[in-house]
CSV table of C-alpha atoms in Angstrom, one decimal:
chain,number,residue,atom,x,y,z
K,19,HIS,CA,0.3,0.3,0.2
K,20,ALA,CA,2.9,1.8,1.0
K,21,LEU,CA,4.8,1.9,-2.2
K,22,ILE,CA,1.6,2.0,-4.2
K,23,ASN,CA,0.4,5.5,-2.7
K,24,SER,CA,3.9,6.6,-2.8
K,25,ASN,CA,3.9,8.6,-6.2
K,26,ASN,CA,7.6,9.4,-6.1
K,27,ASN,CA,8.5,6.2,-5.0
K,28,ASN,CA,11.4,4.7,-7.5
K,29,TYR,CA,9.4,1.3,-7.4
K,30,CYS,CA,6.8,2.3,-8.9
K,31,ALA,CA,8.2,4.0,-11.8
K,32,THR,CA,7.8,0.9,-14.7
K,33,SER,CA,4.3,0.3,-15.1
K,34,ASN,CA,5.2,-3.6,-14.9
K,35,ASN,CA,6.0,-3.1,-11.2
K,36,LYS,CA,2.6,-1.0,-10.5
K,37,LYS,CA,0.8,-3.9,-11.9
K,38,ARG,CA,2.6,-5.9,-9.9
K,39,LEU,CA,2.0,-4.4,-6.7
K,40,ASN,CA,-1.8,-3.9,-7.6
K,41,GLN,CA,-2.4,-7.2,-7.8
K,42,LEU,CA,-0.5,-7.6,-4.8
K,43,LYS,CA,-2.9,-5.6,-3.1
K,44,SER,CA,-5.7,-7.2,-4.6
K,45,SER,CA,-4.8,-10.6,-3.5
K,46,ILE,CA,-4.3,-9.4,0.1
K,47,ASN,CA,-7.6,-7.6,0.4
K,48,ASN,CA,-9.4,-11.0,-1.1
K,49,MET,CA,-7.8,-12.8,1.8
K,50,ALA,CA,-8.3,-10.6,4.2
K,51,PRO,CA,-11.7,-11.7,5.4
K,52,ASN,CA,-10.4,-15.6,5.9
K,53,TYR,CA,-8.0,-14.3,9.0
K,54,GLY,CA,-10.4,-12.6,10.7
K,55,ILE,CA,-8.6,-8.7,9.5
K,56,THR,CA,-9.6,-6.1,7.1
K,57,ILE,CA,-7.7,-3.6,5.6
K,58,ASN,CA,-7.2,0.5,5.5
K,59,ASP,CA,-7.2,1.3,2.4
K,60,GLU,CA,-5.9,4.2,3.5
K,61,ASP,CA,-2.5,3.3,4.6
K,62,GLY,CA,-2.5,-0.2,4.3
K,63,THR,CA,-2.6,-0.8,8.0
K,64,LEU,CA,-4.0,-4.3,9.2
K,65,LEU,CA,-7.3,-4.3,11.3
K,66,PRO,CA,-9.4,-6.8,13.0
K,67,SER,CA,-12.5,-8.1,11.8
K,68,THR,CA,-16.1,-6.7,13.3
K,69,ASP,CA,-17.2,-10.3,12.2
K,70,GLU,CA,-17.0,-12.3,15.0
K,71,SER,CA,-17.6,-15.2,13.3
K,72,LEU,CA,-14.9,-14.6,11.0
K,73,GLN,CA,-12.8,-14.2,14.3
K,74,LYS,CA,-13.8,-17.4,15.5
K,75,THR,CA,-12.6,-19.2,12.1
K,76,VAL,CA,-9.1,-18.1,12.0
K,77,LYS,CA,-6.7,-20.7,10.3
K,78,PHE,CA,-3.3,-20.1,12.0
K,79,ALA,CA,-2.2,-23.3,10.8
K,80,ASP,CA,-2.6,-21.3,7.1
K,81,ALA,CA,-0.3,-18.7,7.6
K,82,THR,CA,2.7,-20.7,6.1
K,83,LYS,CA,0.5,-21.1,3.1
K,84,ALA,CA,-0.6,-17.9,2.9
K,85,LYS,CA,2.9,-16.3,3.1
K,86,GLU,CA,3.4,-18.7,0.1
K,87,GLN,CA,0.8,-17.0,-2.1
K,88,LEU,CA,1.8,-13.5,-0.9
K,89,SER,CA,5.6,-13.8,-2.3
K,90,ILE,CA,6.9,-11.7,-5.5
K,91,SER,CA,9.1,-13.8,-8.0
K,92,ILE,CA,11.7,-11.2,-9.4
K,93,PRO,CA,12.7,-12.0,-12.9
K,94,HIS,CA,16.7,-11.7,-13.0
K,95,PRO,CA,17.6,-11.1,-10.0
K,96,SER,CA,20.7,-11.1,-10.9
K,97,GLU,CA,20.7,-7.9,-12.8
K,98,TYR,CA,19.6,-6.3,-9.8
K,99,SER,CA,22.9,-6.9,-8.2
K,100,ARG,CA,25.6,-4.2,-7.5
K,101,ASN,CA,29.5,-4.9,-8.0
K,102,PHE,CA,30.7,-3.0,-4.6
K,103,ASN,CA,34.7,-2.6,-5.9
K,104,GLN,CA,32.8,-0.2,-8.5
K,105,GLY,CA,30.1,1.4,-6.3
K,106,SER,CA,33.1,2.0,-3.7
K,107,GLN,CA,35.4,3.8,-6.9
K,108,VAL,CA,32.4,5.7,-7.7
K,109,ALA,CA,32.0,6.9,-4.0
K,110,ILE,CA,35.8,7.5,-3.8
K,111,LEU,CA,35.8,10.0,-6.8
K,112,ARG,CA,32.7,11.7,-5.8
K,113,SER,CA,33.9,12.2,-2.3
K,114,LEU,CA,37.3,13.8,-4.1
K,115,ARG,CA,35.4,15.9,-6.1
K,116,ALA,CA,33.4,17.3,-3.1
K,117,ALA,CA,37.1,17.6,-1.1
K,118,GLY,CA,37.9,20.0,-3.9
K,119,VAL,CA,40.3,17.8,-6.1
K,120,LYS,CA,40.3,17.6,-9.7
K,121,PHE,CA,43.2,15.8,-10.5
K,122,ILE,CA,44.3,11.9,-9.5
K,123,ARG,CA,48.0,11.0,-9.8
K,124,PHE,CA,49.1,7.4,-10.1
K,125,THR,CA,52.5,6.6,-8.8
K,126,THR,CA,55.4,3.6,-9.0
K,127,VAL,CA,59.0,3.8,-7.8
K,128,ASP,CA,61.5,2.5,-10.0
K,129,ALA,CA,64.5,0.7,-9.0
K,130,TYR,CA,66.0,4.0,-9.5
K,131,ASN,CA,64.1,5.5,-6.1
K,132,THR,CA,62.5,7.6,-9.0
K,133,ILE,CA,58.9,8.4,-9.2
K,134,ARG,CA,57.1,7.8,-11.7
K,135,CYS,CA,53.3,8.8,-12.3
K,136,LYS,CA,50.7,10.0,-14.8
K,137,THR,CA,47.8,12.2,-13.5
K,138,VAL,CA,44.2,11.8,-14.8
K,139,PRO,CA,41.4,14.2,-14.7
K,140,LEU,CA,39.0,13.5,-11.9
K,141,ALA,CA,36.0,14.8,-14.2
K,142,GLN,CA,37.1,11.9,-17.2
K,143,LEU,CA,36.8,9.0,-14.7
K,144,ILE,CA,33.8,9.7,-13.3
K,145,SER,CA,32.7,10.3,-17.5
K,146,GLN,CA,34.0,7.0,-18.3
K,147,ARG,CA,31.5,6.2,-15.7
K,148,ARG,CA,28.8,7.8,-16.8
K,149,THR,CA,29.2,6.8,-20.6
K,150,ASN,CA,29.4,3.0,-19.5
K,151,GLN,CA,28.1,1.3,-16.4
K,152,ALA,CA,29.6,-1.6,-17.0
K,153,PHE,CA,33.1,0.5,-16.7
K,154,SER,CA,35.7,0.9,-13.8
K,155,PRO,CA,36.9,3.2,-13.7
K,156,LEU,CA,40.0,3.1,-11.7
K,157,SER,CA,41.1,-0.3,-12.6
K,158,ASN,CA,43.5,0.2,-15.2
K,159,PRO,CA,43.1,3.8,-15.2
K,160,VAL,CA,47.1,4.3,-16.8
K,161,SER,CA,49.6,2.3,-18.4
K,162,ILE,CA,53.9,3.3,-18.1
K,163,ALA,CA,56.6,2.2,-20.7
K,164,GLU,CA,58.4,-1.1,-18.9
K,165,ILE,CA,61.9,0.5,-19.9
K,166,CYS,CA,61.5,3.0,-17.4
K,167,PHE,CA,61.7,1.0,-14.7
K,168,ALA,CA,65.3,0.5,-16.3
K,169,GLY,CA,65.9,4.4,-14.6
K,170,LEU,CA,65.0,6.4,-18.2
K,171,PRO,CA,67.7,8.8,-18.6
K,172,SER,CA,67.1,12.5,-19.6
K,173,SER,CA,69.2,12.0,-22.5
K,174,ALA,CA,67.6,8.8,-24.1
K,175,ASP,CA,64.3,7.3,-24.2
K,176,VAL,CA,65.7,3.7,-24.4
K,177,PRO,CA,67.8,3.3,-21.8
K,178,ALA,CA,71.1,0.1,-22.5
K,179,ALA,CA,69.2,-2.4,-20.7
K,180,PRO,CA,69.8,-6.3,-20.6
K,181,ASN,CA,65.7,-7.9,-21.3
K,182,LEU,CA,64.2,-4.8,-21.7
K,183,SER,CA,63.0,-3.0,-24.7
K,184,SER,CA,60.4,0.0,-25.9
K,185,ARG,CA,57.6,-2.3,-27.1
K,186,ASN,CA,56.2,-3.2,-23.6
K,187,VAL,CA,53.4,-1.3,-21.4
K,188,LEU,CA,52.7,-2.1,-17.7
K,189,THR,CA,49.9,-0.7,-16.1
K,190,LEU,CA,49.4,0.7,-12.6
K,191,GLN,CA,46.4,-0.4,-10.4
K,192,PRO,CA,45.7,1.6,-7.5
K,193,ASP,CA,45.9,0.9,-3.9
K,194,PHE,CA,43.4,3.0,-2.6
K,195,SER,CA,44.8,2.3,1.2
K,196,SER,CA,47.8,4.8,-0.4
K,197,LEU,CA,45.3,7.5,-1.3
K,198,ARG,CA,46.3,11.1,0.0
K,199,ILE,CA,44.9,14.2,-0.7
K,200,LEU,CA,48.3,16.7,-1.0
K,201,PRO,CA,48.4,19.6,1.1
K,202,TYR,CA,50.9,21.3,-1.0
K,203,ALA,CA,48.9,20.7,-4.3
K,204,SER,CA,45.5,20.6,-2.9
K,205,LYS,CA,43.6,19.9,-6.3
K,206,THR,CA,45.0,16.8,-6.4
K,207,ALA,CA,45.1,13.2,-4.9
K,208,MET,CA,48.3,10.8,-5.3
K,209,VAL,CA,47.8,6.9,-4.7
K,210,MET,CA,50.8,5.0,-5.2
K,211,CYS,CA,50.4,1.7,-7.5
K,212,THR,CA,51.3,-1.8,-8.2
K,213,ALA,CA,52.7,-2.6,-11.9
K,214,HIS,CA,51.2,-5.5,-14.2
K,215,ASN,CA,51.6,-6.7,-17.4
K,216,GLN,CA,49.7,-5.5,-19.8
K,217,GLN,CA,48.4,-8.6,-21.3
K,218,SER,CA,48.1,-11.2,-18.8
K,219,GLY,CA,47.9,-8.9,-16.0
K,220,ASP,CA,49.9,-10.3,-14.0
K,221,LEU,CA,52.5,-8.5,-11.3
K,222,SER,CA,55.7,-7.4,-13.2
K,223,PRO,CA,58.6,-8.3,-11.3
K,224,LEU,CA,60.0,-5.1,-12.1
K,225,CYS,CA,57.4,-3.7,-9.3
K,226,SER,CA,59.2,-2.7,-6.2
K,227,ARG,CA,56.1,-2.6,-4.1
K,228,GLY,CA,55.1,-5.7,-5.6
K,229,LEU,CA,58.7,-7.1,-4.7
K,230,LEU,CA,58.1,-5.7,-1.4
K,231,GLN,CA,55.3,-7.3,-0.6
K,232,ARG,CA,56.4,-10.9,-1.7
K,233,VAL,CA,58.9,-10.3,0.3
K,234,LEU,CA,56.7,-10.2,3.9
K,235,ARG,CA,54.3,-12.8,2.5
K,236,SER,CA,57.8,-15.0,2.3
K,237,ALA,CA,58.6,-14.3,5.8
K,238,LYS,CA,55.3,-14.4,7.0
K,239,GLU,CA,54.9,-17.9,5.6
K,240,ASP,CA,58.6,-19.4,5.5
K,241,LEU,CA,60.0,-17.9,8.5
K,242,GLY,CA,56.9,-17.3,10.5
K,243,ILE,CA,58.0,-13.8,11.5
K,244,GLU,CA,56.2,-10.4,10.8
K,245,PHE,CA,58.7,-7.4,10.8
K,246,SER,CA,58.2,-4.2,12.3
K,247,VAL,CA,60.0,-1.1,10.6
K,248,GLY,CA,60.8,2.6,11.3
K,249,ALA,CA,63.0,5.1,9.1
K,250,GLU,CA,64.7,8.2,9.9
K,251,LEU,CA,64.7,10.9,7.1
K,252,GLU,CA,67.8,13.6,6.8
K,253,PHE,CA,67.8,16.6,4.4
K,254,GLN,CA,69.3,20.2,3.8
K,255,LEU,CA,68.1,23.1,3.8
K,256,TYR,CA,69.5,25.6,1.5
K,257,ARG,CA,68.7,29.3,0.5
K,258,GLU,CA,69.8,31.3,-2.8
K,259,ASN,CA,71.5,34.7,-1.3
K,260,LYS,CA,71.9,37.5,-2.4
K,261,ASP,CA,74.3,36.5,-5.1
K,262,GLY,CA,72.6,34.1,-6.5
K,263,VAL,CA,74.4,31.1,-4.9
K,264,MET,CA,72.7,28.4,-2.9
K,265,GLN,CA,73.8,28.1,0.3
K,266,PRO,CA,72.7,26.5,4.0
K,267,ILE,CA,70.6,27.9,6.1
K,268,ASP,CA,72.9,28.1,8.6
K,269,MET,CA,75.9,26.7,10.0
K,270,SER,CA,74.6,24.7,13.1
K,271,THR,CA,75.8,21.3,14.4
K,272,PHE,CA,74.1,17.9,15.7
K,273,GLY,CA,71.4,18.4,18.3
K,274,ASN,CA,71.6,22.4,18.3
K,275,ALA,CA,68.7,24.4,18.8
K,276,THR,CA,69.4,27.0,15.9
K,277,THR,CA,68.0,25.3,13.0
K,278,LEU,CA,64.9,24.4,15.2
K,279,ASN,CA,63.9,28.1,16.5
K,280,GLU,CA,65.2,29.6,13.1
K,281,GLN,CA,62.9,27.2,10.7
K,282,GLU,CA,60.0,26.8,13.5
K,283,ASP,CA,57.9,27.9,10.9
K,284,PHE,CA,59.0,25.5,8.3
K,285,ILE,CA,59.0,22.4,10.7
K,286,SER,CA,55.7,23.6,12.0
K,287,THR,CA,53.9,23.4,8.3
K,288,LEU,CA,55.8,20.3,7.3
K,289,TYR,CA,54.4,18.3,10.5
K,290,ASP,CA,51.0,20.0,9.9
K,291,GLN,CA,51.0,18.7,6.1
K,292,LEU,CA,52.8,15.6,7.6
K,293,GLU,CA,49.3,14.8,9.8
K,294,GLN,CA,47.2,15.6,7.2
K,295,GLN,CA,48.3,12.5,5.5
K,296,ASP,CA,48.4,10.0,8.4
K,297,ILE,CA,51.8,10.1,8.6
K,298,PRO,CA,53.3,10.2,12.3
K,299,ILE,CA,56.2,11.7,13.3
K,300,GLU,CA,57.9,10.5,16.4
K,301,LEU,CA,60.8,12.5,16.7
K,302,ILE,CA,62.7,16.2,15.2
K,303,HIS,CA,66.0,17.7,15.3
K,304,SER,CA,69.3,19.1,13.9
K,305,GLU,CA,71.6,16.8,12.6
K,306,SER,CA,75.9,17.1,12.1
K,307,ALA,CA,75.6,19.0,8.6
K,308,PRO,CA,74.6,22.5,8.4
K,309,GLY,CA,71.1,23.4,7.5
K,310,GLN,CA,70.2,19.2,8.2
K,311,LEU,CA,67.2,18.0,9.8
K,312,GLU,CA,66.5,14.6,10.8
K,313,VAL,CA,62.7,13.7,10.7
K,314,VAL,CA,62.1,10.3,12.0
K,315,LEU,CA,59.2,8.1,11.1
K,316,SER,CA,57.1,6.4,13.8
K,317,TYR,CA,58.0,2.5,13.9
K,318,SER,CA,55.3,0.3,12.0
K,319,ASP,CA,53.3,-3.0,12.1
K,320,ASP,CA,52.5,-2.0,8.7
K,321,ILE,CA,55.6,-2.1,6.1
K,322,LEU,CA,53.7,-1.5,2.8
K,323,GLN,CA,52.5,1.7,4.4
K,324,LEU,CA,55.9,2.7,5.9
K,325,ALA,CA,57.2,3.0,2.2
K,326,ASP,CA,54.3,5.2,1.2
K,327,ASP,CA,54.7,7.1,4.2
K,328,VAL,CA,58.4,7.4,3.3
K,329,VAL,CA,57.3,8.5,0.1
K,330,TYR,CA,54.8,10.8,0.6
K,331,ALA,CA,57.2,12.6,3.6
K,332,ARG,CA,60.1,13.1,1.1
K,333,GLU,CA,57.7,14.6,-1.3
K,334,THR,CA,56.2,16.6,1.3
K,335,VAL,CA,59.8,17.9,2.8
K,336,THR,CA,60.7,19.4,-0.9
K,337,ASN,CA,57.0,20.8,-1.2
K,338,VAL,CA,57.4,22.4,2.3
K,339,ALA,CA,60.6,24.0,1.7
K,340,LYS,CA,59.9,26.0,-1.8
K,341,GLN,CA,56.9,26.9,0.2
K,342,HIS,CA,59.1,29.0,2.6
K,343,GLY,CA,62.0,30.2,-0.2
K,344,MET,CA,64.2,27.3,0.4
K,345,ARG,CA,65.6,23.7,-1.3
K,346,ALA,CA,65.4,20.7,0.5
K,347,LEU,CA,68.3,18.4,-0.5
K,348,PHE,CA,68.2,14.6,0.4
K,349,LEU,CA,71.3,14.3,-1.7
K,350,PRO,CA,73.8,11.7,0.0
K,351,LYS,CA,76.9,14.4,0.2
K,352,THR,CA,76.5,18.3,-0.9
K,353,SER,CA,80.0,18.9,0.5
K,354,MET,CA,83.2,16.7,1.3
K,355,MET,CA,83.6,19.3,4.2
K,356,ALA,CA,80.3,18.5,5.8
K,357,ALA,CA,78.3,14.9,7.2
K,358,GLY,CA,76.0,13.7,4.2
K,359,ASN,CA,71.8,12.8,4.2
K,360,GLY,CA,71.2,9.6,5.3
K,361,GLY,CA,68.2,7.3,4.8
K,362,HIS,CA,68.5,4.9,8.2
K,363,LEU,CA,66.1,1.3,8.6
K,364,HIS,CA,65.5,0.4,12.0
K,365,PHE,CA,64.3,-3.6,11.9
K,366,SER,CA,62.6,-6.2,14.7
K,367,PHE,CA,60.2,-8.6,14.3
K,368,ARG,CA,57.6,-10.8,16.2
K,369,GLU,CA,56.4,-14.1,16.3
K,370,THR,CA,53.5,-14.8,13.6
K,371,GLY,CA,50.3,-14.3,15.3
K,372,SER,CA,51.8,-12.3,18.3
K,373,LYS,CA,50.6,-8.7,18.4
K,374,HIS,CA,53.0,-7.6,20.8
K,375,ARG,CA,56.7,-9.7,21.8
K,376,ASN,CA,59.3,-8.6,20.0
K,377,ALA,CA,61.3,-12.0,18.8
K,378,PHE,CA,64.1,-10.0,18.4
K,379,SER,CA,65.3,-9.1,21.9
K,380,ASP,CA,65.8,-11.9,24.7
K,381,PRO,CA,66.9,-10.6,27.9
K,382,SER,CA,68.2,-14.4,28.9
K,383,GLN,CA,71.2,-13.8,26.2
K,384,PRO,CA,74.5,-12.4,27.2
K,385,THR,CA,73.5,-10.0,24.3
K,386,GLY,CA,70.1,-9.1,24.5
K,387,ILE,CA,69.0,-11.0,21.8
K,388,SER,CA,67.1,-13.3,20.3
K,389,ARG,CA,69.1,-16.0,18.5
K,390,LYS,CA,66.3,-15.2,15.7
K,391,GLY,CA,67.7,-11.6,16.3
K,392,GLY,CA,71.1,-12.9,16.0
K,393,ALA,CA,70.4,-14.7,12.7
K,394,PHE,CA,68.8,-11.9,11.2
K,395,ILE,CA,72.4,-10.0,11.9
K,396,GLU,CA,74.2,-12.6,10.6
K,397,GLY,CA,72.1,-12.8,7.1
K,398,LEU,CA,72.8,-9.0,7.2
K,399,LEU,CA,76.2,-8.9,7.9
K,400,HIS,CA,76.8,-11.5,5.0
K,401,HIS,CA,74.8,-9.9,2.5
K,402,LEU,CA,75.9,-6.0,3.1
K,403,PRO,CA,78.1,-5.8,0.5
K,404,SER,CA,75.5,-7.3,-2.2
K,405,LEU,CA,72.8,-5.0,-0.5
K,406,LEU,CA,75.0,-1.8,-0.8
K,407,SER,CA,73.8,-1.9,-4.7
K,408,LEU,CA,70.4,-1.4,-3.7
K,409,SER,CA,70.9,0.6,-0.2
K,410,ILE,CA,73.8,3.2,-1.6
K,411,PRO,CA,73.3,3.1,-4.9
K,412,THR,CA,75.3,5.6,-6.4
K,413,VAL,CA,78.7,7.1,-6.4
K,414,ASN,CA,77.8,10.1,-4.6
K,415,SER,CA,76.1,7.7,-1.8
K,416,PHE,CA,79.6,6.0,-1.4
K,417,ARG,CA,81.0,9.8,-0.4
K,418,ARG,CA,78.6,10.0,2.8
K,419,VAL,CA,80.8,6.8,3.9
K,420,GLY,CA,84.2,6.7,5.6
K,421,PRO,CA,85.7,6.5,9.2
K,422,GLY,CA,83.8,9.3,11.3
K,423,CYS,CA,80.6,9.6,9.4
K,424,TRP,CA,78.8,7.6,11.1
K,425,THR,CA,78.1,5.4,8.7
K,426,GLY,CA,80.1,3.0,9.0
K,427,HIS,CA,82.6,1.7,6.8
K,428,LYS,CA,83.7,-2.2,7.2
K,429,VAL,CA,81.2,-5.0,7.4
K,430,GLY,CA,80.6,-5.7,11.3
K,431,TRP,CA,77.7,-4.9,14.4
K,432,SER,CA,77.8,-3.5,17.4
K,433,THR,CA,75.5,-2.4,20.3
K,434,GLU,CA,74.5,1.4,20.1
K,435,ASP,CA,78.0,2.3,18.3
K,436,LYS,CA,77.4,5.3,15.8
K,437,GLU,CA,80.2,4.1,13.8
K,438,SER,CA,78.8,0.6,13.0
K,439,PRO,CA,76.9,-0.2,10.0
K,440,VAL,CA,74.4,-2.6,11.8
K,441,ARG,CA,73.8,-1.1,15.5
K,442,VAL,CA,71.6,-2.7,17.7
K,443,CYS,CA,69.8,0.0,19.6
K,444,ILE,CA,68.5,0.2,23.3
K,445,ASP,CA,65.5,0.8,25.2
K,446,LEU,CA,65.7,3.7,26.8
K,447,ASN,CA,63.4,2.0,29.5
K,448,THR,CA,63.6,-0.7,29.6
K,449,GLN,CA,67.4,-1.1,28.5
K,450,GLN,CA,67.1,-3.8,26.0
K,451,ALA,CA,67.7,-4.9,23.0
K,452,THR,CA,64.7,-3.8,20.6
K,453,ASN,CA,65.7,-3.2,17.0
K,454,VAL,CA,68.2,-3.4,14.6
K,455,GLU,CA,69.8,-0.2,12.6
K,456,LEU,CA,71.1,-0.3,9.0
K,457,LYS,CA,72.9,2.9,8.1
K,458,LEU,CA,74.5,2.0,4.9
K,459,SER,CA,71.0,3.6,3.1
K,460,ASP,CA,69.8,6.6,1.7
């Protein structure tokens, strides 16, 4: 009754639906007296019958049969199903539009730590969805040449790379858990993507994000451990002097208050913009080189998100510095007379399924390190020469390394020794070994 009497109801928009509802209404009206009730034709409410004889002859056993007679059969019910993922994508696009976003930047990181991205107007994605309801607007929005993952230089379109050519294309599939609206470019949202073979849809072996996912899965399934990781980002702030020469903003040293005091506005803006992107900050302090700061990202059990946070944080640092008339340099070595910029990583792990216990630590051992923790350190030391090709991959990176540079310059480990490349860190409160730091990384 309510559906029929509501002229604006969507279900009554078609004549077939209204015809079925009228048939149902007629059936209910004809059957009602058999059950000692009458129906108010205005709103469909059920009223007791005034006929006492009918009330006495109500047969409640027939209720099930009556229910069967009243059921409606909807032809082709699958036509009314909704694709949850597509619906979510449309909701994301509309929400971004409401937030003032005009562009979505689809992003990946190649093996040379270069951010590769393409921007698609939000209106284009929404328009494609309108013209084709079966279209999934964010499934494979953009593609990128496979050869780019070999570190495509500015001097040539096709670098000399074994087993790679310009003919293959990879599609970028977004991971919406990484979607952020960029505070320094508020009309743009950015999302991290995995790279897939265009024909088969398989994850590309060149995809750095996919590689990290495989390592984490292998650690969990094969070794029964799950990692926790923290990251330290070092950078120097430069400003152009009156002669047009770029110089460090100050000549401060490690732990000095000068940079913190003089650059408080920059630090405050940086903190606000990182917070807007849900990037938690544990610590900020000045470092050893002139105009150098270190931003420490909070320890995280979500390693993939931490990797995303590093990318977003470095981009944010660069752009906030520009807003304040400065340049932020992550270059490993800006001067042979000053300390370099590193990107140190801290590792610990827990047994799979355990939420709290740090499996790296074991107070019963003389070193305070568990057997698995010792094995992890041993693996780092064994593979360290090879790891350097990834963690400090450039000539400039090696300029940062040497005696007295707090980087380590030979294979070895130690507890709380900043001159060791692999440093075991002690908790300030418990005095227990908590994690291991890899300093040969930038």
